[in-house]
PDB file of C-alpha atoms and ligand atoms in Angstrom:
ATOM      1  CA  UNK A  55      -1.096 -15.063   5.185  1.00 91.00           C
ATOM      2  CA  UNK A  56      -2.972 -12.533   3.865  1.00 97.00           C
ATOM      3  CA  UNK A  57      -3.701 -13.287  -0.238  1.00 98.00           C
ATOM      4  CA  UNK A  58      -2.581  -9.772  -1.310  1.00 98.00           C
ATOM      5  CA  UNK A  59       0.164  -8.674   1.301  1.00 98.00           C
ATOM      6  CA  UNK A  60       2.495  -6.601  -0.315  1.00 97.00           C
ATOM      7  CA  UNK A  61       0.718  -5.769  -3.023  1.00 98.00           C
ATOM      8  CA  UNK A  62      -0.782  -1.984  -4.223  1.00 99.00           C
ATOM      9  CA  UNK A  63      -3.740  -1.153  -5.903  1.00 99.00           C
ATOM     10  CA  UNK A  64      -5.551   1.706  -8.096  1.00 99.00           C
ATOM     11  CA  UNK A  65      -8.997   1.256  -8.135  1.00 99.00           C
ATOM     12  CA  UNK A  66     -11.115   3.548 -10.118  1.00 98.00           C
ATOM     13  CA  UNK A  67     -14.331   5.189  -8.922  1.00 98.00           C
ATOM     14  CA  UNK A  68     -14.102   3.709  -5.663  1.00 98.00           C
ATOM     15  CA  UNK A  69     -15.647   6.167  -3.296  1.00 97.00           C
ATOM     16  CA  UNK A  70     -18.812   4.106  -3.396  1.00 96.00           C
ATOM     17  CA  UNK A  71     -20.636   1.087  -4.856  1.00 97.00           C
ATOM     18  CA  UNK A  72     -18.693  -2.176  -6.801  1.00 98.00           C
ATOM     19  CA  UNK A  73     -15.520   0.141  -6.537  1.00 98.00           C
ATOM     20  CA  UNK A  74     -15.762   0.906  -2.623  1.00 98.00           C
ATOM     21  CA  UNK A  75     -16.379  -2.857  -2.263  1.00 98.00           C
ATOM     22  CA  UNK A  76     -13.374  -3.696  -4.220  1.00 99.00           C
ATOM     23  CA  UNK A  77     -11.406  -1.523  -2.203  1.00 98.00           C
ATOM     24  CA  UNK A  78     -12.005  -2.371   1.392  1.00 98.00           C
ATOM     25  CA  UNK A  79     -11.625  -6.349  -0.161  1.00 98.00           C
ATOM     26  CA  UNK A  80      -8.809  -5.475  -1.074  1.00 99.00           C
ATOM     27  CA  UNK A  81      -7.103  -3.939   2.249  1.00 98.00           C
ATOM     28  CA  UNK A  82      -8.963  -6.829   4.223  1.00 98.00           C
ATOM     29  CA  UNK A  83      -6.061  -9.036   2.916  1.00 98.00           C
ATOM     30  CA  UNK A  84      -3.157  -6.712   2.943  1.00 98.00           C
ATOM     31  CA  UNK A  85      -3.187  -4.810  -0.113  1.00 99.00           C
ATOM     32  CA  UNK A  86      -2.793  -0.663  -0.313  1.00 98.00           C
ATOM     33  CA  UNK A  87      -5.162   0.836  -2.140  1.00 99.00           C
ATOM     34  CA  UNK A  88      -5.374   3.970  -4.215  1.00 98.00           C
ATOM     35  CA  UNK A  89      -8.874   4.937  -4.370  1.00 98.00           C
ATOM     36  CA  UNK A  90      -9.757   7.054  -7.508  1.00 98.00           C
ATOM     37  CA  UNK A  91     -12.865   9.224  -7.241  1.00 98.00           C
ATOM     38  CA  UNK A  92     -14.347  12.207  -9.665  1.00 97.00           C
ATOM     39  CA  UNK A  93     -14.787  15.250  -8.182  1.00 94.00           C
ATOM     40  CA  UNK A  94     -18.571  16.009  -9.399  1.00 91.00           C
ATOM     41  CA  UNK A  95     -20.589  19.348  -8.488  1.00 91.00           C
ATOM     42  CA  UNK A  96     -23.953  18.391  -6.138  1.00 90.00           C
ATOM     43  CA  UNK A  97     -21.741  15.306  -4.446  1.00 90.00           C
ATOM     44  CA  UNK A  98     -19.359  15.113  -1.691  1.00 93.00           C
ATOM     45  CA  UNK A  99     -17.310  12.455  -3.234  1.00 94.00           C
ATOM     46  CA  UNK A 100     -13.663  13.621  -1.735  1.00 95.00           C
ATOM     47  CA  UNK A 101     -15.538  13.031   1.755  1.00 96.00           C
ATOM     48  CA  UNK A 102     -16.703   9.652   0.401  1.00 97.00           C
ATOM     49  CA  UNK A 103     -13.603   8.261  -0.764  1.00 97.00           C
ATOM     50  CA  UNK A 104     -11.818  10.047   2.591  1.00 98.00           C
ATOM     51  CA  UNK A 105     -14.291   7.357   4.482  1.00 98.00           C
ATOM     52  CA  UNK A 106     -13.310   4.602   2.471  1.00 98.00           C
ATOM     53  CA  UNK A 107      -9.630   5.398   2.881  1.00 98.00           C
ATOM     54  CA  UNK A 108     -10.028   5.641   6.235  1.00 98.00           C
ATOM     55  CA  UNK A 109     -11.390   2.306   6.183  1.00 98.00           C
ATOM     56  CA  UNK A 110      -8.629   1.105   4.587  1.00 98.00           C
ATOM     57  CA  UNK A 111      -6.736   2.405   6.862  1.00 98.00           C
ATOM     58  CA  UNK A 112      -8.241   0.902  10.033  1.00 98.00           C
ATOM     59  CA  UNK A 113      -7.556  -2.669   8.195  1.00 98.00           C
ATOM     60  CA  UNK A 114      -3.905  -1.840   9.042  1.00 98.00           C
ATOM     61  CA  UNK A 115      -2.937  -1.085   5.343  1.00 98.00           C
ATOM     62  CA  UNK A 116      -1.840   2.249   3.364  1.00 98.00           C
ATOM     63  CA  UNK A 117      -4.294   4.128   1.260  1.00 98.00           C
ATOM     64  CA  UNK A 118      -4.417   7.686  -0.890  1.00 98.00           C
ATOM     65  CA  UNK A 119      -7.442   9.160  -2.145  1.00 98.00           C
ATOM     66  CA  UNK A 120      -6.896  10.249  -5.822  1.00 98.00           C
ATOM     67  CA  UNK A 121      -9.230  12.751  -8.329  1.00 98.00           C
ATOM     68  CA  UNK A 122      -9.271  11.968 -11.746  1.00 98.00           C
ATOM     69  CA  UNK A 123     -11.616  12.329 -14.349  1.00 98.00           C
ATOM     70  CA  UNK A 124     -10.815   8.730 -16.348  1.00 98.00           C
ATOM     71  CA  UNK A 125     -11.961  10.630 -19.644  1.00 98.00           C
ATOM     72  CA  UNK A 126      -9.216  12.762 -19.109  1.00 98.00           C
ATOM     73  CA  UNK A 127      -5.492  11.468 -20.235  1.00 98.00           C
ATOM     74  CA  UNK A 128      -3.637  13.872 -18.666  1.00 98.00           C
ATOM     75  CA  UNK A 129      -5.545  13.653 -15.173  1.00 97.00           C
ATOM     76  CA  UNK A 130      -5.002   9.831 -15.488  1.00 98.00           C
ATOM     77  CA  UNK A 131      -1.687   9.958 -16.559  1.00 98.00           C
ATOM     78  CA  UNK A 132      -0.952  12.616 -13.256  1.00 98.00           C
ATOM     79  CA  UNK A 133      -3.123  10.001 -10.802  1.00 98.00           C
ATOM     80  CA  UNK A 134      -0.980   7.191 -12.414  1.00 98.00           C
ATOM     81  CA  UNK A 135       1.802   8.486 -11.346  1.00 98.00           C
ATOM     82  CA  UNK A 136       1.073   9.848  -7.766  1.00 98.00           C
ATOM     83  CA  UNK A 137       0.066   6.620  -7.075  1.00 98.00           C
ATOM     84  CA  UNK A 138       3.478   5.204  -8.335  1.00 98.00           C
ATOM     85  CA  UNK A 139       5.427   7.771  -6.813  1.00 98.00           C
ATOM     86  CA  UNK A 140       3.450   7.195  -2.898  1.00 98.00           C
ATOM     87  CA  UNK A 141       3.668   3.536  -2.885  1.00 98.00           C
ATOM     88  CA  UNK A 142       6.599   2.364  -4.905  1.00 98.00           C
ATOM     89  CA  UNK A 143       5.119   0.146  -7.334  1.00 98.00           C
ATOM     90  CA  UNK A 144       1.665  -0.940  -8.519  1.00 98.00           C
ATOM     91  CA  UNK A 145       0.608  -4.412  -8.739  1.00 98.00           C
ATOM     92  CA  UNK A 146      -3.183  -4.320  -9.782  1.00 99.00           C
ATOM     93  CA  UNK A 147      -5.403  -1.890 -11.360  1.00 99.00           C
ATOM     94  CA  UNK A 148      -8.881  -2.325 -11.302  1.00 99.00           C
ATOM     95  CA  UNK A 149     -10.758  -0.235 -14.136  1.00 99.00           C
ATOM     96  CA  UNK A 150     -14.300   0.091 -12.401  1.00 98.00           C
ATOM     97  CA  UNK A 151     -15.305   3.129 -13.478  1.00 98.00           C
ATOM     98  CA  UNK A 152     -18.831   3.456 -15.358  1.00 98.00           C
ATOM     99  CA  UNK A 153     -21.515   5.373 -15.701  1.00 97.00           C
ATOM    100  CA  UNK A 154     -24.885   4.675 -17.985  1.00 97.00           C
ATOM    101  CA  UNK A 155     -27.079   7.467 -19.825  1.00 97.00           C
ATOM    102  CA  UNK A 156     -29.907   4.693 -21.040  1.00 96.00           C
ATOM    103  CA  UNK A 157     -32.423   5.836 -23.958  1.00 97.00           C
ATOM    104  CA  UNK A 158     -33.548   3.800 -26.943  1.00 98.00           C
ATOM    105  CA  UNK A 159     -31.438   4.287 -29.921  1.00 98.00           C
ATOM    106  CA  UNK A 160     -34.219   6.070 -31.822  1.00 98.00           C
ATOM    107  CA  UNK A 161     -33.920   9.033 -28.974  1.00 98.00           C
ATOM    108  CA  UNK A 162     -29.640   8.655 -28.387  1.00 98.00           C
ATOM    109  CA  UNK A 163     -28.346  11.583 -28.716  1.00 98.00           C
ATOM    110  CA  UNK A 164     -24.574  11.712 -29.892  1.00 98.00           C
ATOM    111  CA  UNK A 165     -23.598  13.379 -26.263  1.00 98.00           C
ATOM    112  CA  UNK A 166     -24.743  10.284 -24.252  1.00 98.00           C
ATOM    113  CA  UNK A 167     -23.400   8.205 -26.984  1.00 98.00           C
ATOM    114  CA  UNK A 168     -20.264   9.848 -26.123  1.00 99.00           C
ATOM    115  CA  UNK A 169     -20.238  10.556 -22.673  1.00 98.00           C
ATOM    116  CA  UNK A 170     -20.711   6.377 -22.070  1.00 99.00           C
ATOM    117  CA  UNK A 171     -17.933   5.400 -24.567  1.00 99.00           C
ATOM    118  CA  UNK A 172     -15.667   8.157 -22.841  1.00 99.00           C
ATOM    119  CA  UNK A 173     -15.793   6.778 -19.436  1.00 98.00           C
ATOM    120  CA  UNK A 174     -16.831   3.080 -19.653  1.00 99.00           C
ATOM    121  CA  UNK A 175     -14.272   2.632 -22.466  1.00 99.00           C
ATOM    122  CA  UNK A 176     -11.609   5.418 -23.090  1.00 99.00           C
ATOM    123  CA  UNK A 177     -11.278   5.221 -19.778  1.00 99.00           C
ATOM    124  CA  UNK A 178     -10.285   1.652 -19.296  1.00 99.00           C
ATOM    125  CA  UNK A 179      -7.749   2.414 -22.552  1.00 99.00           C
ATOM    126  CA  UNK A 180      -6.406   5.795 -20.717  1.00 99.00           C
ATOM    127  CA  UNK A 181      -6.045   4.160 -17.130  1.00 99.00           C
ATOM    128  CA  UNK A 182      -4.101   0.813 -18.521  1.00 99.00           C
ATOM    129  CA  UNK A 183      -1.903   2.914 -21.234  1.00 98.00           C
ATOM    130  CA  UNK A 184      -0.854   5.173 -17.551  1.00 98.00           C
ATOM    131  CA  UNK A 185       0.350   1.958 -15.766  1.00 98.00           C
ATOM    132  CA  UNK A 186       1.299  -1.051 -18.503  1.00 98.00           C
ATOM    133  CA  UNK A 187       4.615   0.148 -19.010  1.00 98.00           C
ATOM    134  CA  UNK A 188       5.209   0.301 -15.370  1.00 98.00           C
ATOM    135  CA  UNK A 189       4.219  -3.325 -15.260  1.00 98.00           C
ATOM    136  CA  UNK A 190       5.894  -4.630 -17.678  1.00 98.00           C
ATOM    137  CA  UNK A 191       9.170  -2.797 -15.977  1.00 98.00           C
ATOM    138  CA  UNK A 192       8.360  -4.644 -12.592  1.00 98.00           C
ATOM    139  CA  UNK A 193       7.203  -8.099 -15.091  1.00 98.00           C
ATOM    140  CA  UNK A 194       3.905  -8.150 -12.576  1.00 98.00           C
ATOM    141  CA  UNK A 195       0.465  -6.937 -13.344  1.00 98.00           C
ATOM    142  CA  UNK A 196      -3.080  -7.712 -12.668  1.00 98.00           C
ATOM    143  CA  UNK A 197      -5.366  -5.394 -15.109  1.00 98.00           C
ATOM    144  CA  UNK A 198      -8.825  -5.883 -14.098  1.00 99.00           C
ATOM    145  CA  UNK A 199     -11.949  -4.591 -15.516  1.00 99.00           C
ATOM    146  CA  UNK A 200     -15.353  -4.330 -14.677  1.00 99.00           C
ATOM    147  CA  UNK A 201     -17.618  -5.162 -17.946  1.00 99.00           C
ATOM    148  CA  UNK A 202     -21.253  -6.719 -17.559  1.00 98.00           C
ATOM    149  CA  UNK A 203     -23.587  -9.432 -18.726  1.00 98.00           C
ATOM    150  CA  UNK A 204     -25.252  -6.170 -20.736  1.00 98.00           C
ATOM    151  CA  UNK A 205     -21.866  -6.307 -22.951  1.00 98.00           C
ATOM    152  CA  UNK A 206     -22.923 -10.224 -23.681  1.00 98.00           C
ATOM    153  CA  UNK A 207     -26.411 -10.071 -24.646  1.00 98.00           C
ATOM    154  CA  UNK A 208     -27.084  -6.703 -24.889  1.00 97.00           C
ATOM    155  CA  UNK A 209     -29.928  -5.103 -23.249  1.00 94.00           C
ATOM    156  CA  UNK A 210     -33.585  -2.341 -24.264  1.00 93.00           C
ATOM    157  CA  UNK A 211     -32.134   0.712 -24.131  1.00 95.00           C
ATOM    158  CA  UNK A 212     -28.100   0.741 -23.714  1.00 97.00           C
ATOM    159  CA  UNK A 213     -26.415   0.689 -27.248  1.00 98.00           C
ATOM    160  CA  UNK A 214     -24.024   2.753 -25.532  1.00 98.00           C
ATOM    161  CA  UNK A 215     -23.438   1.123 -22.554  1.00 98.00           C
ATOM    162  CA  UNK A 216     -23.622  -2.768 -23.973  1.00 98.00           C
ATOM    163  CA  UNK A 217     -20.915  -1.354 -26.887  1.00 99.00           C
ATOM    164  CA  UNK A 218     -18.571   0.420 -24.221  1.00 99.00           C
ATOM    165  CA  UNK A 219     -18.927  -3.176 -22.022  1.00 99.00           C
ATOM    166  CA  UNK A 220     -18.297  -5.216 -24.923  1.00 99.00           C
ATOM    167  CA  UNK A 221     -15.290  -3.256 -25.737  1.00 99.00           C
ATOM    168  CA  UNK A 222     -13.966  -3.749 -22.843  1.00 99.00           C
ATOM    169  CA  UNK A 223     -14.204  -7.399 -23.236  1.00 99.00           C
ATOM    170  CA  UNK A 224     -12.241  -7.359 -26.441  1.00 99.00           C
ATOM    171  CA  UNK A 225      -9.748  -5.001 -25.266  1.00 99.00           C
ATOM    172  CA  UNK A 226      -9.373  -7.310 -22.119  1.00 99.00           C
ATOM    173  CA  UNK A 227      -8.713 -10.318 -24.226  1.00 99.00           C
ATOM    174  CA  UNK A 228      -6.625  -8.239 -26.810  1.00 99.00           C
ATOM    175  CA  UNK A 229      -4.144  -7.149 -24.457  1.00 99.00           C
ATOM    176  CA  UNK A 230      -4.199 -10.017 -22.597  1.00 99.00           C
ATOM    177  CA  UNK A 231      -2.353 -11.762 -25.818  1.00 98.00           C
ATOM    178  CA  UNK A 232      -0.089  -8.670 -25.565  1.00 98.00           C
ATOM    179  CA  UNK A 233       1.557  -8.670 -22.486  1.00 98.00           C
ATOM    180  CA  UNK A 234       0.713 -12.278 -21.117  1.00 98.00           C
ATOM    181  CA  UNK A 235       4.731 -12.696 -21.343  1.00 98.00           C
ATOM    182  CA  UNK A 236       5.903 -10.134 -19.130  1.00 98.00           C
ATOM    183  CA  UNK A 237       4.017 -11.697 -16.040  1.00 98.00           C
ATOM    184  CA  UNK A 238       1.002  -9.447 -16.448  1.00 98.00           C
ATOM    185  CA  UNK A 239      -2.578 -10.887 -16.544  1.00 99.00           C
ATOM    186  CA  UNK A 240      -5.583  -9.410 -17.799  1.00 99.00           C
ATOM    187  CA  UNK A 241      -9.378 -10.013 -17.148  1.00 99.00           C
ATOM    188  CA  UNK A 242     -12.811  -8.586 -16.887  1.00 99.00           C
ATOM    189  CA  UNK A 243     -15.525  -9.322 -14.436  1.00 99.00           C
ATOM    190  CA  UNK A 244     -19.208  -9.360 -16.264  1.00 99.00           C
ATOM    191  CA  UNK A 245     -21.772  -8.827 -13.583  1.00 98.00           C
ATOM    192  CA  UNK A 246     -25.351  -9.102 -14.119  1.00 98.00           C
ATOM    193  CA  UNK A 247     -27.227  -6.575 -11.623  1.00 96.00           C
ATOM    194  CA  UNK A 248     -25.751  -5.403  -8.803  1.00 97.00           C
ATOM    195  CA  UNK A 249     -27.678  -3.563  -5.862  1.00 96.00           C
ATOM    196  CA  UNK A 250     -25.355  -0.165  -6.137  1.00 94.00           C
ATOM    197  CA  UNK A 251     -26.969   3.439  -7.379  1.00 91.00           C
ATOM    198  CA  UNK A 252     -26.691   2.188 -10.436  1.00 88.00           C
ATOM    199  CA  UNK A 253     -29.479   0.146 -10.655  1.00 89.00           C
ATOM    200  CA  UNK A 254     -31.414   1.868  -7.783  1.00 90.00           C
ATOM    201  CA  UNK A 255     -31.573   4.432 -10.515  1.00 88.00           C
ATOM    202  CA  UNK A 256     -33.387   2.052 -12.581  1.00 87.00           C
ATOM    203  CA  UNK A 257     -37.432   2.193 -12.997  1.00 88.00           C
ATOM    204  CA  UNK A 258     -39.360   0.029 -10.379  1.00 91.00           C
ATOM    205  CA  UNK A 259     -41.160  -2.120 -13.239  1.00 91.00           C
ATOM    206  CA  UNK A 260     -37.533  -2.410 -14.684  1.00 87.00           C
ATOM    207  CA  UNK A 261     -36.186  -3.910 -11.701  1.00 88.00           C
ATOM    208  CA  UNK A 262     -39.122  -6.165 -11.430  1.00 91.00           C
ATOM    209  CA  UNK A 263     -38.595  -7.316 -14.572  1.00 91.00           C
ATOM    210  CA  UNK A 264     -34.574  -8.063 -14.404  1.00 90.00           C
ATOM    211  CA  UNK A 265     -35.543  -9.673 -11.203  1.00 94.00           C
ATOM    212  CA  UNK A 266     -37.542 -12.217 -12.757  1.00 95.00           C
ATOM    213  CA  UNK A 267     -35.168 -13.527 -15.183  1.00 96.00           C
ATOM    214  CA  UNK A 268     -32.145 -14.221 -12.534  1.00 97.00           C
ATOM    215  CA  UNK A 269     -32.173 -17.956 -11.718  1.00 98.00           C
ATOM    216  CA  UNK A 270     -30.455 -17.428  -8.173  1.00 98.00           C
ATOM    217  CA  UNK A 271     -34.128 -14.736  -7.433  1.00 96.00           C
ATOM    218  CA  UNK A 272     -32.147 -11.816  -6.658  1.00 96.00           C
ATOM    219  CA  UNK A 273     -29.731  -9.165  -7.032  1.00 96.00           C
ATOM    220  CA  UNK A 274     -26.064  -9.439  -6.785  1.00 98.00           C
ATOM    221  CA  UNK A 275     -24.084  -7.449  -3.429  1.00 98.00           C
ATOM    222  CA  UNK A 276     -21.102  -5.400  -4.452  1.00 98.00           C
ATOM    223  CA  UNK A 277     -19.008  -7.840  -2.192  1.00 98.00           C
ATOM    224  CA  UNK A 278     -20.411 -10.820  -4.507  1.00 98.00           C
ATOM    225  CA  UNK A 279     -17.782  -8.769  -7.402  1.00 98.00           C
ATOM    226  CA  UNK A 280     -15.428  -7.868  -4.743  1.00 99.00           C
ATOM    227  CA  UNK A 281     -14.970 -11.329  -3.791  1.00 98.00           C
ATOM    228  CA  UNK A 282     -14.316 -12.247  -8.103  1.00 99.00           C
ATOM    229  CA  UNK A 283     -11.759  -9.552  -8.231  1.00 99.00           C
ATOM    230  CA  UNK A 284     -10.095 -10.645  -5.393  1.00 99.00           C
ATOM    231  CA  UNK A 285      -9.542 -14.108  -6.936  1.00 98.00           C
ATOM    232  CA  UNK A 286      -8.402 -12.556 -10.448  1.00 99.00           C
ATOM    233  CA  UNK A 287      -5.896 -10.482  -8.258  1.00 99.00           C
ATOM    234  CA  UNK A 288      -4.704 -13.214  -6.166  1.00 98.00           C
ATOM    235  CA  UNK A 289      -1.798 -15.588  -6.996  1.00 98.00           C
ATOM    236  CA  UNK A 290      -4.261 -18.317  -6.980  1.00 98.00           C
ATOM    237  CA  UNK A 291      -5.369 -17.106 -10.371  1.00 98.00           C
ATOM    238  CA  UNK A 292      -2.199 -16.667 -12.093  1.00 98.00           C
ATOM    239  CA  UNK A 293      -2.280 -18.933 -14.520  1.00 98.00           C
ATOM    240  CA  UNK A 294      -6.287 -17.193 -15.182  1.00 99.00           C
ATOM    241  CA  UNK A 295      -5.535 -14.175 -18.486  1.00 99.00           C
ATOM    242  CA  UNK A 296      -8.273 -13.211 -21.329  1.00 99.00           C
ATOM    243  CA  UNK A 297     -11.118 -14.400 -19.000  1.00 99.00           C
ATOM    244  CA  UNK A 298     -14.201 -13.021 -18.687  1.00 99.00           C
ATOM    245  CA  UNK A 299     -15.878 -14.053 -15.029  1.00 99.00           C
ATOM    246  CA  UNK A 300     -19.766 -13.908 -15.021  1.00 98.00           C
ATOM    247  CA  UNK A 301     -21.000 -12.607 -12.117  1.00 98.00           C
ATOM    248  CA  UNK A 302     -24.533 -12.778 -12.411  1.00 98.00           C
ATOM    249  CA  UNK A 303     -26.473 -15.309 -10.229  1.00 98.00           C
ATOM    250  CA  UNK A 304     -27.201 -17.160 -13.465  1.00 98.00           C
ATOM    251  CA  UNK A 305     -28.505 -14.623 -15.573  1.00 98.00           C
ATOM    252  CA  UNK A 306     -26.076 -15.181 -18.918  1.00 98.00           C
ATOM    253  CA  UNK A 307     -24.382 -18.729 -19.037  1.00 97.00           C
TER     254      UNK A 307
HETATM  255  P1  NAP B 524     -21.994   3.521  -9.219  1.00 59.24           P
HETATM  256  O1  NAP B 524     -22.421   3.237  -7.830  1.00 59.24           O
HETATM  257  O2  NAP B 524     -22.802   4.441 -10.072  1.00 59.24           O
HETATM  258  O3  NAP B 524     -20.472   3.977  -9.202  1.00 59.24           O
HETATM  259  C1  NAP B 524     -19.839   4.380 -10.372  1.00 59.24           C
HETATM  260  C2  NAP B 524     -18.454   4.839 -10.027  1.00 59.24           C
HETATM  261  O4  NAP B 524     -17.818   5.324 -11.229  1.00 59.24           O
HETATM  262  C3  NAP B 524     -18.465   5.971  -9.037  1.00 59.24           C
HETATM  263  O5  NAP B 524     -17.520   5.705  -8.036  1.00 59.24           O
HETATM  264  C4  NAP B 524     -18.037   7.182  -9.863  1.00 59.24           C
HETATM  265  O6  NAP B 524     -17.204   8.049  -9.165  1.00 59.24           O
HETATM  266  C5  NAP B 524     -17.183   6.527 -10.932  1.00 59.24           C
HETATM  267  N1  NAP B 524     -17.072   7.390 -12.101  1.00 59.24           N
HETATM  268  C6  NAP B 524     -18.037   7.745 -12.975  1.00 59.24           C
HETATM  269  N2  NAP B 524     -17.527   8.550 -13.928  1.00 59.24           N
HETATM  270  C7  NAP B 524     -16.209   8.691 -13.644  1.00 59.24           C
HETATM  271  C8  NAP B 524     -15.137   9.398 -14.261  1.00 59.24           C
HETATM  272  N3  NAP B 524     -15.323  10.120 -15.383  1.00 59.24           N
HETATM  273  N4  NAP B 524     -13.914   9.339 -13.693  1.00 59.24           N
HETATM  274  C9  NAP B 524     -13.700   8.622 -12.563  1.00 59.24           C
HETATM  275  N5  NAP B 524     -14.684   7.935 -11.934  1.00 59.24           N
HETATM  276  C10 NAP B 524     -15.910   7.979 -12.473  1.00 59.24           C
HETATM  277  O7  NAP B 524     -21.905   2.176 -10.078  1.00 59.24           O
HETATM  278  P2  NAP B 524     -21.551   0.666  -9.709  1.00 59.24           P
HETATM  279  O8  NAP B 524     -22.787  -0.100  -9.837  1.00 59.24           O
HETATM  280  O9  NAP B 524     -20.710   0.576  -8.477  1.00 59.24           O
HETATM  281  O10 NAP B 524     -20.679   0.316 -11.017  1.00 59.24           O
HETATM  282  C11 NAP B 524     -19.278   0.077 -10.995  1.00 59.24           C
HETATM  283  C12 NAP B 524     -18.893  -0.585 -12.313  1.00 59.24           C
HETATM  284  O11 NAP B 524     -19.600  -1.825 -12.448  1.00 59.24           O
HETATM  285  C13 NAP B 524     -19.259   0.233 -13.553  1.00 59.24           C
HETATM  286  O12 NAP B 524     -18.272   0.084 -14.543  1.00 59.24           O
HETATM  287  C14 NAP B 524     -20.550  -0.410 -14.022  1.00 59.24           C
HETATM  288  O13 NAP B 524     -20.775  -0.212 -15.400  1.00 59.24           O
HETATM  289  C15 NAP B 524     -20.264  -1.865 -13.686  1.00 59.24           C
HETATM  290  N6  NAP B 524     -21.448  -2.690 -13.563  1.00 59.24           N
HETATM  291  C16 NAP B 524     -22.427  -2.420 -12.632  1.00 59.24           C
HETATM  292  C17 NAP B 524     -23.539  -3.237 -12.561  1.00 59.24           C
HETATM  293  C18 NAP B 524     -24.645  -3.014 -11.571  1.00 59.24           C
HETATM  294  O14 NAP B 524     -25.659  -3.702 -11.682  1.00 59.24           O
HETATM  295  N7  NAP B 524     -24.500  -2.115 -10.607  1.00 59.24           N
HETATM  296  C19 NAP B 524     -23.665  -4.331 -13.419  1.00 59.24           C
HETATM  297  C20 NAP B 524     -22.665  -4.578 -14.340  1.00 59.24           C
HETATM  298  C21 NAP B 524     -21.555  -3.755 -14.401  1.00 59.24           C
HETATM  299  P3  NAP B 524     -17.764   9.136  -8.089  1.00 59.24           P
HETATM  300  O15 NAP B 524     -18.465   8.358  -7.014  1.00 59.24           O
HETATM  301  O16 NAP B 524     -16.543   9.815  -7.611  1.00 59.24           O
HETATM  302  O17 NAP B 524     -18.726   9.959  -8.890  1.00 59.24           O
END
């Protein structure tokens, strides 16, 4: 039987990367997926997430490509409820989401300051505030949310983004308290580095350096989170809320 037949996700930003990994997981084992993507000038992503949700698709399950800007309440609140309205109910939502804009604190300006906050952690609060009530309604939920090791031991050059992923940590765990009594659970994932554009963005001597300090020698796969947030969404983790699950080939224990 497949482990989420039945079932109906959102995923955020999952046109490509830990998000488009998530989502064909996902569908492999029965789950419809709404696949959020941001509609950006200089990149095709509607034709990116179309692929995925074609994808989806060919796994035999139902899927609906959805633009929202996750810094945007009213857009999230809209995709919230498209995705309600086309499947029936939602079961999971996984807020994936992120972008970094790294600089030492010395040369932060307040716009990257905000920009990271705005999407790495507004947008976790707007997407879960546009579905929690829905959950608690159907007394099922599985809020999952992609944090990182950065937001547990902090990292050269990413105030922002190590602040935004440790808030998402403490949201995760205050909300968890919250709702854990209407059959909703809620977790974060905390990957260390994961080959995605992300971190091919990064500087080759930066690379070479993270590489050196992760005990399993290498970088994580987007299927290596895929496969964590599968577990969190699965009935075998039910009894799993508040957790944070390190995904990070050793790097933070
Ligand atoms: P990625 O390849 O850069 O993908 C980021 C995704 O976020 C894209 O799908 C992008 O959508 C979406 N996005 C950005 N701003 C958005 C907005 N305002 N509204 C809606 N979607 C938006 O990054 P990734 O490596 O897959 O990262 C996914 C998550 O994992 C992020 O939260 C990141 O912080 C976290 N993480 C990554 C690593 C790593 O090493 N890669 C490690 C720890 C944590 P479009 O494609 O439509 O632009």
């Amino acid at each position: 039987m497949p482990r989420l037949q039945g079932r109906t996700a959102l995923i955020t930003g999952a046109s490509r990367g830990i998000g488009e990994a998530i989502a064909l997981r996902f569908a492999a084992e029965g789950c419809d997926v709404a696949a959020n993507y941001l509609a950006e000038p200089g990149r095709d992503n509607a034709a990116e997430a179309a692929r995925v949700a074609q994808q989806i698709e060919s796994l035999g399950c139902r899927a609906l490509c959805v633009e929202a800007d996750v810094t945007d309440l009213a857009s999230v609140q809209q995709m919230a409820a498209q995705v309600i309205e086309t499947f029936g109910h939602l079961d999971i939502l996984v807020n994936n989401a992120g972008i970094t804009r790294d600089r030492t604190l010395k040369k932060l300006e307040k716009p990257d300051w905000d920009a990271v906050l705005a999407v790495n952690l507004t947008g976790v609060y707007h997407c879960t505030h546009a579905v929690i009530e829905h959950m608690r309604e159907h007394e099922y939920g599985r809020i999952i949310s992609i944090a990182s090791v950065v937001g547990q031991t902090g990292n050269l050059g990413q105030t922002n983004y190590a602040a935004s992923k440790a808030g998402v940590i403490g949201f995760t765990k205050a909300l968890a308290r919250e709702v854990a009594r209407r059959g909703i659970t809620v977790n974060a994932i905390a990957p260390g580095f994961i080959d995605t554009e992300m971190t091919q963005a990064m500087p080759d001597e930066a690379r070479a350096a993270v590489l050196a300090t992760i005990p399993i020698g290498r970088l994580g796969e987007p299927a290596h989170v895929a496969d964590a947030a599968l577990f969190l969404a699965s009935d075998e983790a039910a009894y799993i809320t508040g957790h944070v699950l390190n995904v990070n080939g050793g790097l933070y224990m």
